[in-house]
Amino acid sequence: MERRQFGPSNREVPVIGQGTWYIDSAGRANAIAALRRGLDLGMTHIDTAEMYGNAEDVVAEAIAGRRDEVFLVSKVLPQNASRTGTLAACEKSLTRLKTDRLDCYLLHWRGRHSLEETFAAFEQLRREGKILSWGVSNFDEADLEEAWKIAGAGRLVCNQVLYHLKERAIEHAVLPWCEKHSVGVVAYSPFGHADFPGPNTKEGRLLEEIAAAHHATPRQVALRFLVRRPSLFAIPKASRPEHAAENAGAGDLQLTEAEIARIDAAFPVGPRPRELPTL
Ligand SMILES: NC(=O)c1ccc[n+]([C@@H]2O[C@H](COP(=O)([O-])OP(=O)(O)OC[C@H]3O[C@@H](n4cnc5c(N)ncnc54)[C@H](OP(=O)(O)O)[C@@H]3O)[C@@H](O)[C@H]2O)c1
């Protein structure tokens, strides 16, 4: 499993990690087996959130006895992200996860609380050793610029964003901004949640053709395309051990420049997202 530096942190993180939204959709035993299989195969970045029902509780059981292997990420909901609310939410996540620290703590998306308040809480948690780093999620370039001005250089380690073959909007501005500022970019829903290109489509057949050349699978090819730049990581969710094992197989796959160019052409970036009017 290839690992790379996670944004400006001094931590090496696998390019392919594990998401946990609806992690127990095939039952709790399968979920725990999937996460453990993933860990065995090097997918030690585990992404969870206070929002994901009992996912933190499932993760606690999956990582019991192997906490030090894991790069553990959780998220505070925007409605809880006041100064005191963030501290309290983090304590609750730590309790559910049965750990004394998070490797990274994220603001799930922007809400009504000021970034100053949330980031002040993140910094307090960092000083106390309850989180080792922090970042954001679903931030566009204007949000990132604002966050950077408040936090200063080197604080914000990642932006976790929607990124898959059919949704490449981050490539217009968010990805370049993050690369310019050495902020890691974590691709969530890397299979489009439930919209992976099927084998009966032209695009699906291209993925199959490239996969066959590497004795790989279309999903492995897709994941590898998504982490083709040094700033990028992906966190597919698999609720079955065999799916986790397949996803881990992307961690060492190498695509040629020509294959990357073919995928790039088959799944075009699309138009730049429209600026939302400010209220
Ligand atoms: N920050 C945010 O706002 C945000 C938003 C959405 C998601 N996320 C994070 O990103 C993670 C991933 O996104 P996601 O859960 O939306 O969707 P996803 O990872 O794009 O897709 C998950 C789907 O793909 C299936 N799958 C996974 N591996 C497979 C394989 N090898 N073969 C066949 N099917 C496979 C899963 O099935 P099985 O479950 O049956 O294995 C599930 O149905 C989340 O779990 C969460 O941690 C963050």
Coordinates of C-alpha atoms and ligand atoms in Angstrom, one line a residue:
M1 CA 0.0 0.0 0.0
E2 CA 1.5 3.3 -1.1
R3 CA 1.7 5.9 1.6
R4 CA 2.4 9.6 1.3
Q5 CA 2.6 12.7 3.5
F6 CA -0.7 13.9 4.6
G7 CA -0.8 17.6 3.8
P8 CA 1.6 19.6 6.0
S9 CA 1.4 17.1 8.8
N10 CA 4.5 14.9 9.4
R11 CA 2.4 11.8 9.0
E12 CA 2.5 9.3 6.2
V13 CA -1.0 8.0 5.3
P14 CA -2.1 5.3 2.9
V15 CA -3.4 6.6 -0.4
I16 CA -6.5 4.4 0.0
G17 CA -8.3 4.5 3.4
Q18 CA -11.7 3.4 4.6
G19 CA -15.0 5.3 4.9
T20 CA -17.6 4.4 7.5
W21 CA -20.9 6.1 6.5
Y22 CA -23.5 3.2 6.6
I23 CA -20.5 0.9 7.4
D24 CA -22.9 -1.7 9.0
S25 CA -25.2 -1.9 6.0
A26 CA -24.3 -5.6 5.7
G27 CA -24.5 -6.1 9.4
R28 CA -22.1 -5.3 12.3
A29 CA -20.0 -8.5 12.0
N30 CA -19.3 -7.8 8.3
A31 CA -18.5 -4.2 9.1
I32 CA -15.9 -5.1 11.7
A33 CA -14.4 -7.8 9.5
A34 CA -14.2 -5.4 6.6
L35 CA -12.5 -2.7 8.6
R36 CA -10.0 -5.3 10.1
R37 CA -9.3 -6.8 6.7
G38 CA -8.7 -3.3 5.4
L39 CA -6.3 -2.6 8.2
D40 CA -4.4 -5.9 7.5
L41 CA -4.0 -4.7 3.9
G42 CA -2.7 -1.3 4.9
M43 CA -5.9 0.9 4.7
T44 CA -5.1 2.4 8.1
H45 CA -6.8 5.7 7.4
I46 CA -10.2 5.3 8.9
D47 CA -12.7 8.1 8.4
T48 CA -15.8 8.5 10.6
A49 CA -18.0 11.2 12.0
E50 CA -20.3 11.9 14.9
M51 CA -23.0 12.1 12.2
Y52 CA -22.6 8.5 11.1
G53 CA -25.0 6.8 13.5
N54 CA -23.2 4.1 15.4
A55 CA -20.2 4.1 13.1
E56 CA -17.8 5.4 15.7
D57 CA -18.9 2.5 18.0
V58 CA -18.3 0.0 15.2
V59 CA -14.8 1.5 14.5
A60 CA -14.0 1.3 18.2
E61 CA -14.6 -2.5 18.1
A62 CA -12.7 -2.9 14.8
I63 CA -9.6 -1.1 16.0
A64 CA -9.5 -2.5 19.5
G65 CA -5.9 -3.5 20.3
R66 CA -4.5 -1.9 17.2
R67 CA -5.1 1.8 17.8
D68 CA -1.5 2.7 17.0
E69 CA -1.7 1.4 13.5
V70 CA -4.6 3.7 12.7
F71 CA -4.8 7.2 11.3
L72 CA -8.2 7.9 12.9
V73 CA -10.3 10.8 11.6
S74 CA -13.7 12.0 12.9
K75 CA -15.8 15.1 12.3
V76 CA -17.8 17.6 14.2
L77 CA -21.2 18.6 12.9
P78 CA -21.5 22.3 12.0
Q79 CA -24.4 22.8 14.5
N80 CA -22.0 21.6 17.3
A81 CA -19.0 23.6 16.1
S82 CA -19.1 26.5 18.6
R83 CA -16.0 26.8 20.8
T84 CA -17.5 24.8 23.7
G85 CA -19.6 22.6 21.4
T86 CA -16.6 21.4 19.5
L87 CA -14.8 20.5 22.7
A88 CA -17.8 18.6 23.9
A89 CA -18.4 16.8 20.6
C90 CA -14.7 15.7 20.5
E91 CA -15.0 14.3 24.0
K92 CA -18.1 12.3 22.9
S93 CA -16.3 11.0 19.8
L94 CA -13.3 9.9 21.8
T95 CA -15.5 8.1 24.3
R96 CA -17.5 6.3 21.5
L97 CA -14.2 5.5 19.7
K98 CA -12.7 4.2 23.0
T99 CA -9.5 6.2 22.4
D100 CA -7.6 9.1 23.9
R101 CA -6.9 10.9 20.6
L102 CA -7.9 11.5 17.0
D103 CA -5.2 11.8 14.4
C104 CA -7.3 14.4 12.6
Y105 CA -10.5 16.2 13.4
L106 CA -12.6 17.9 10.7
L107 CA -15.4 20.4 10.5
H108 CA -17.9 18.4 8.5
W109 CA -19.1 21.4 6.6
R110 CA -19.5 25.1 7.2
G111 CA -22.5 26.2 9.4
R112 CA -23.6 29.1 11.5
H113 CA -20.7 29.1 13.9
S114 CA -17.7 31.2 13.0
L115 CA -14.5 29.6 11.8
E116 CA -12.6 31.5 14.5
E117 CA -14.6 29.7 17.2
T118 CA -14.2 26.2 15.7
F119 CA -10.5 26.6 15.0
A120 CA -9.9 28.0 18.5
A121 CA -11.4 24.8 19.8
F122 CA -9.4 22.7 17.4
E123 CA -6.2 24.4 18.6
Q124 CA -7.1 23.9 22.2
L125 CA -7.8 20.2 21.5
R126 CA -4.4 20.0 19.7
R127 CA -2.6 21.6 22.7
E128 CA -4.3 19.1 25.0
G129 CA -3.2 16.2 22.8
K130 CA -6.8 15.1 22.1
I131 CA -6.4 15.7 18.4
L132 CA -3.0 15.6 16.6
S133 CA -4.1 17.7 13.6
W134 CA -7.3 19.2 12.2
G135 CA -8.9 20.1 8.8
V136 CA -12.1 20.8 7.1
S137 CA -14.6 19.2 4.7
N138 CA -16.7 20.4 1.9
F139 CA -14.9 23.8 1.7
D140 CA -14.7 25.6 -1.6
E141 CA -11.9 27.9 -2.5
A142 CA -13.4 31.0 -0.9
D143 CA -14.0 29.0 2.3
L144 CA -10.4 27.8 2.2
E145 CA -9.0 31.2 1.7
E146 CA -10.9 32.5 4.7
A147 CA -9.9 29.5 6.8
W148 CA -6.2 30.0 5.8
K149 CA -6.4 33.7 6.9
I150 CA -7.8 32.7 10.3
A151 CA -5.6 29.6 10.9
G152 CA -2.3 30.7 9.4
A153 CA 0.1 28.5 7.5
G154 CA 0.5 24.8 8.3
R155 CA -2.5 24.4 10.6
L156 CA -5.1 23.1 8.1
V157 CA -4.0 19.7 7.0
C158 CA -6.8 18.5 4.7
N159 CA -10.0 19.3 2.9
Q160 CA -12.2 16.3 2.5
V161 CA -14.4 16.7 -0.6
L162 CA -16.7 14.9 -3.0
Y163 CA -14.5 13.5 -5.8
H164 CA -15.2 10.6 -8.2
L165 CA -15.0 9.9 -11.9
K166 CA -18.3 11.5 -12.6
E167 CA -17.8 14.5 -10.2
R168 CA -14.5 16.2 -10.8
A169 CA -15.5 19.8 -10.0
I170 CA -12.8 20.2 -7.4
E171 CA -10.2 20.1 -10.2
H172 CA -11.2 23.7 -11.3
A173 CA -10.1 25.5 -8.1
V174 CA -10.3 23.5 -4.9
L175 CA -7.6 21.0 -5.8
P176 CA -5.2 23.7 -7.2
W177 CA -5.7 25.8 -4.1
C178 CA -4.9 22.9 -1.8
E179 CA -1.9 21.9 -3.9
K180 CA -0.6 25.5 -3.8
H181 CA -1.0 25.6 0.0
S182 CA 0.2 21.9 0.6
V183 CA -3.2 20.9 2.0
G184 CA -4.1 17.3 1.6
V185 CA -7.3 16.5 -0.5
V186 CA -9.3 13.5 0.6
A187 CA -11.8 12.1 -2.0
Y188 CA -15.0 11.1 -0.4
S189 CA -17.6 8.9 -2.1
P190 CA -14.9 7.9 -4.6
F191 CA -17.3 5.4 -6.2
G192 CA -20.0 8.0 -6.4
H193 CA -21.7 6.5 -3.4
A194 CA -23.9 4.2 -5.5
D195 CA -23.2 5.5 -9.0
F196 CA -20.2 3.5 -10.2
P197 CA -20.0 3.2 -14.0
G198 CA -21.6 -0.1 -15.0
P199 CA -20.1 -2.7 -17.3
N200 CA -22.7 -2.0 -19.9
T201 CA -21.6 1.6 -20.4
K202 CA -18.8 2.9 -22.7
E203 CA -17.0 4.3 -19.7
G204 CA -17.4 1.1 -17.7
R205 CA -15.9 -0.9 -20.6
L206 CA -12.9 1.4 -20.7
L207 CA -12.3 0.8 -17.0
E208 CA -12.6 -2.9 -17.6
E209 CA -10.2 -2.8 -20.5
I210 CA -7.5 -0.9 -18.5
A211 CA -8.2 -3.1 -15.4
A212 CA -7.6 -6.3 -17.5
A213 CA -4.2 -5.0 -18.6
H214 CA -3.1 -4.9 -14.9
H215 CA -5.0 -8.0 -13.7
A216 CA -7.0 -5.5 -11.7
T217 CA -10.6 -4.4 -11.4
P218 CA -12.5 -1.4 -12.6
R219 CA -12.9 -0.1 -9.1
Q220 CA -9.2 -0.4 -8.4
V221 CA -8.5 1.5 -11.6
A222 CA -11.0 4.3 -10.6
L223 CA -9.4 4.6 -7.1
R224 CA -5.9 4.8 -8.6
F225 CA -7.0 7.5 -11.0
L226 CA -8.4 9.5 -8.1
V227 CA -5.1 9.4 -6.2
R228 CA -2.9 10.1 -9.3
R229 CA -1.5 13.3 -7.8
P230 CA 0.6 13.6 -4.6
S231 CA -1.9 15.7 -2.8
L232 CA -4.7 13.1 -3.1
F233 CA -6.2 10.3 -0.9
A234 CA -9.4 8.3 -1.2
I235 CA -11.7 6.8 1.4
P236 CA -14.0 4.2 -0.2
K237 CA -16.5 2.6 2.1
A238 CA -16.9 -1.2 2.1
S239 CA -19.2 -3.0 4.4
R240 CA -17.9 -6.5 3.4
P241 CA -14.3 -7.9 3.8
E242 CA -14.1 -8.9 0.1
H243 CA -14.9 -5.4 -1.0
A244 CA -12.3 -3.9 1.4
A245 CA -9.7 -6.3 0.0
E246 CA -10.5 -5.3 -3.5
N247 CA -10.2 -1.6 -2.7
A248 CA -6.9 -2.1 -0.9
G249 CA -5.6 -3.6 -4.2
A250 CA -5.6 -0.1 -5.7
G251 CA -2.9 0.9 -3.2
D252 CA -0.1 -0.4 -5.4
L253 CA -1.5 -0.2 -8.8
Q254 CA 0.3 2.0 -11.3
L255 CA -1.4 3.4 -14.4
T256 CA 0.4 4.6 -17.4
E257 CA 0.2 8.3 -18.5
A258 CA -1.7 7.0 -21.6
E259 CA -4.2 5.2 -19.4
I260 CA -4.7 8.2 -17.2
A261 CA -5.3 10.3 -20.3
R262 CA -7.9 7.9 -21.6
I263 CA -9.8 7.9 -18.3
D264 CA -9.5 11.7 -18.2
A265 CA -11.1 12.0 -21.6
A266 CA -13.9 9.5 -20.8
F267 CA -14.9 11.2 -17.6
P268 CA -14.5 14.9 -18.4
V269 CA -14.1 17.5 -15.6
G270 CA -17.2 19.3 -16.7
P271 CA -18.2 22.9 -16.1
R272 CA -16.9 25.0 -13.2
P273 CA -19.5 25.0 -10.4
R274 CA -21.6 28.2 -10.4
E275 CA -20.8 30.7 -7.7
L276 CA -23.6 30.8 -5.2
P277 CA -25.0 34.3 -4.5
T278 CA -24.1 35.5 -1.1
L279 CA -27.1 36.0 1.2
Ligands
LIG1 N1 -17.2 14.7 4.4 C1 -18.4 14.4 3.9 O1 -19.3 15.3 3.8 C2 -18.6 13.0 3.4 C3 -19.8 12.7 2.6 C4 -19.9 11.4 2.1 C5 -19.0 10.4 2.4 N2 -17.9 10.7 3.3 C6 -17.0 9.7 3.6 O2 -16.5 9.0 2.5 C7 -16.8 7.6 2.6 C8 -17.0 7.0 1.2 O3 -18.1 7.5 0.6 P1 -19.5 6.8 0.5 O4 -19.7 5.9 1.6 O5 -20.5 7.9 0.2 O6 -19.5 6.0 -0.9 P2 -18.4 5.2 -1.8 O7 -17.3 4.8 -1.0 O8 -18.3 6.0 -3.0 O9 -19.3 3.9 -2.2 C9 -19.8 3.0 -1.3 C10 -20.5 2.0 -2.1 O10 -19.6 1.2 -2.9 C11 -19.7 -0.1 -2.6 N3 -18.4 -0.8 -2.7 C12 -17.3 -0.4 -2.0 N4 -16.2 -1.2 -2.4 C13 -16.8 -2.1 -3.3 C14 -16.2 -3.1 -4.1 N5 -14.9 -3.4 -4.0 N6 -17.0 -3.8 -5.0 C15 -18.3 -3.5 -5.1 N7 -18.9 -2.5 -4.4 C16 -18.1 -1.8 -3.5 C17 -20.2 -0.2 -1.2 O11 -20.8 -1.5 -1.0 P3 -20.7 -2.3 0.4 O12 -21.0 -1.4 1.5 O13 -21.7 -3.4 0.2 O14 -19.3 -2.9 0.4 C18 -21.2 1.0 -1.1 O15 -22.4 0.6 -1.7 C19 -18.0 7.6 3.6 O16 -18.2 6.3 4.1 C20 -17.6 8.6 4.6 O17 -16.6 8.1 5.5 C21 -17.7 12.0 3.7

